[in-house]
């Protein structure tokens, strides 16, 4: 199955709008024309989306633009929330949903993840759905069961065609921002379990089409090892995505 590799940069709560515009230009310069074989996405904070979108448009860049979260309603009395149509109007193409930091600090649950996934598809946004276990869950040997349950609830109620277009980012919480990673083989085991879960829910074609990213301390030095695994189709990159050269090196590792 020929799945296109995807490397997405999650800028988290870093970069002002001005800094984001500079960063995306730096990334484009570093990547030059090596972009074409890999789908590249940058995900600035909400306040940076407009400026980054303008750079992408004016410089005719092919990279995708993602938000780090979205609310499920189109508009209404939801103070502080951002709707799918606000993102698509700024030419966002992707949205990260259910990142562990949102689950930890902002009350995100599998149920809210599911509402957001449906809202993203309705709006034509590509959801990047995050899952991943804590260290305690891993040490108790419950990683597979935990991740399968996150996926079963988080992406329930789609049709098979949508399921085939899903992107799931497997991010062990203990690997995020820590410099620690699972072995590529054990990350692939979980990626395979995620694919099997989608297969059981939506059938083998969807399972073969959908993409699984690995995330958690991905760096230029280790990216290629993860990309060499059969069920891993790219990476969701945090810290290293804030450095244009590092991010570009990770993209090149996926070529
Ligand atoms: P990290 O973050 O690459 O800094 O570990 C990954 C993420 O949280 O998406």
Tab-separated table of N, CA and C and ligand atoms in Angstrom, residues 10 12 99-101 171 175-179 215-219 236-240, ligand 1:
chain	number	residue	atom	x	y	z
A	10	UNK	N	4.001	20.573	15.209
A	10	UNK	CA	3.089	21.107	16.223
A	10	UNK	C	3.857	22.172	17.009
A	12	UNK	N	2.815	24.130	19.198
A	12	UNK	CA	2.297	24.302	20.570
A	12	UNK	C	2.133	25.787	20.894
A	99	UNK	N	-4.781	16.169	21.343
A	99	UNK	CA	-3.395	16.080	21.819
A	99	UNK	C	-3.394	15.835	23.334
A	100	UNK	N	-2.415	15.091	23.822
A	100	UNK	CA	-2.412	14.738	25.252
A	100	UNK	C	-2.352	15.974	26.144
A	101	UNK	N	-1.734	17.060	25.645
A	101	UNK	CA	-1.703	18.287	26.456
A	101	UNK	C	-3.086	18.895	26.572
A	171	UNK	N	1.270	9.035	20.088
A	171	UNK	CA	2.252	9.780	20.873
A	171	UNK	C	2.252	9.283	22.319
A	175	UNK	N	6.956	10.082	26.147
A	175	UNK	CA	7.985	10.398	25.145
A	175	UNK	C	7.895	11.843	24.674
A	176	UNK	N	6.834	12.548	25.054
A	176	UNK	CA	6.634	13.906	24.545
A	176	UNK	C	7.525	14.889	25.297
A	177	UNK	N	8.418	15.514	24.569
A	177	UNK	CA	9.271	16.551	25.146
A	177	UNK	C	10.296	16.038	26.148
A	178	UNK	N	10.508	14.739	26.182
A	178	UNK	CA	11.391	14.173	27.208
A	178	UNK	C	12.726	13.696	26.658
A	179	UNK	N	12.816	13.522	25.338
A	179	UNK	CA	14.023	12.934	24.758
A	179	UNK	C	14.013	11.415	24.827
A	215	UNK	N	4.721	10.218	17.202
A	215	UNK	CA	5.117	11.503	17.796
A	215	UNK	C	5.679	11.286	19.185
A	216	UNK	N	6.621	12.144	19.574
A	216	UNK	CA	7.262	12.041	20.885
A	216	UNK	C	8.762	12.034	20.715
A	217	UNK	N	9.367	13.219	20.917
A	217	UNK	CA	10.833	13.372	20.825
A	217	UNK	C	11.401	12.918	19.479
A	218	UNK	N	10.657	13.179	18.395
A	218	UNK	CA	11.215	12.924	17.065
A	218	UNK	C	12.246	14.010	16.758
A	219	UNK	N	13.417	13.561	16.336
A	219	UNK	CA	14.537	14.463	16.027
A	219	UNK	C	15.138	14.025	14.695
A	236	UNK	N	4.480	13.420	13.953
A	236	UNK	CA	4.004	14.679	14.521
A	236	UNK	C	5.139	15.166	15.417
A	237	UNK	N	5.677	16.326	15.073
A	237	UNK	CA	6.914	16.802	15.689
A	237	UNK	C	6.627	18.046	16.518
A	238	UNK	N	7.027	18.037	17.779
A	238	UNK	CA	6.863	19.203	18.630
A	238	UNK	C	8.115	20.052	18.632
A	239	UNK	N	8.941	19.889	19.657
A	239	UNK	CA	10.124	20.724	19.860
A	239	UNK	C	10.972	20.948	18.617
A	240	UNK	N	11.271	19.869	17.907
A	240	UNK	CA	12.170	19.983	16.753
A	240	UNK	C	11.524	20.713	15.576
B	1	LIG	P1	7.921	16.611	21.022
B	1	LIG	O1	6.317	16.803	20.989
B	1	LIG	O2	8.348	16.327	19.595
B	1	LIG	O3	8.458	17.904	21.536
B	1	LIG	O4	8.192	15.454	21.918
B	1	LIG	C1	5.506	16.024	20.162
B	1	LIG	C2	4.077	16.469	20.331
B	1	LIG	O5	3.662	16.800	21.442
B	1	LIG	O6	3.309	16.493	19.341
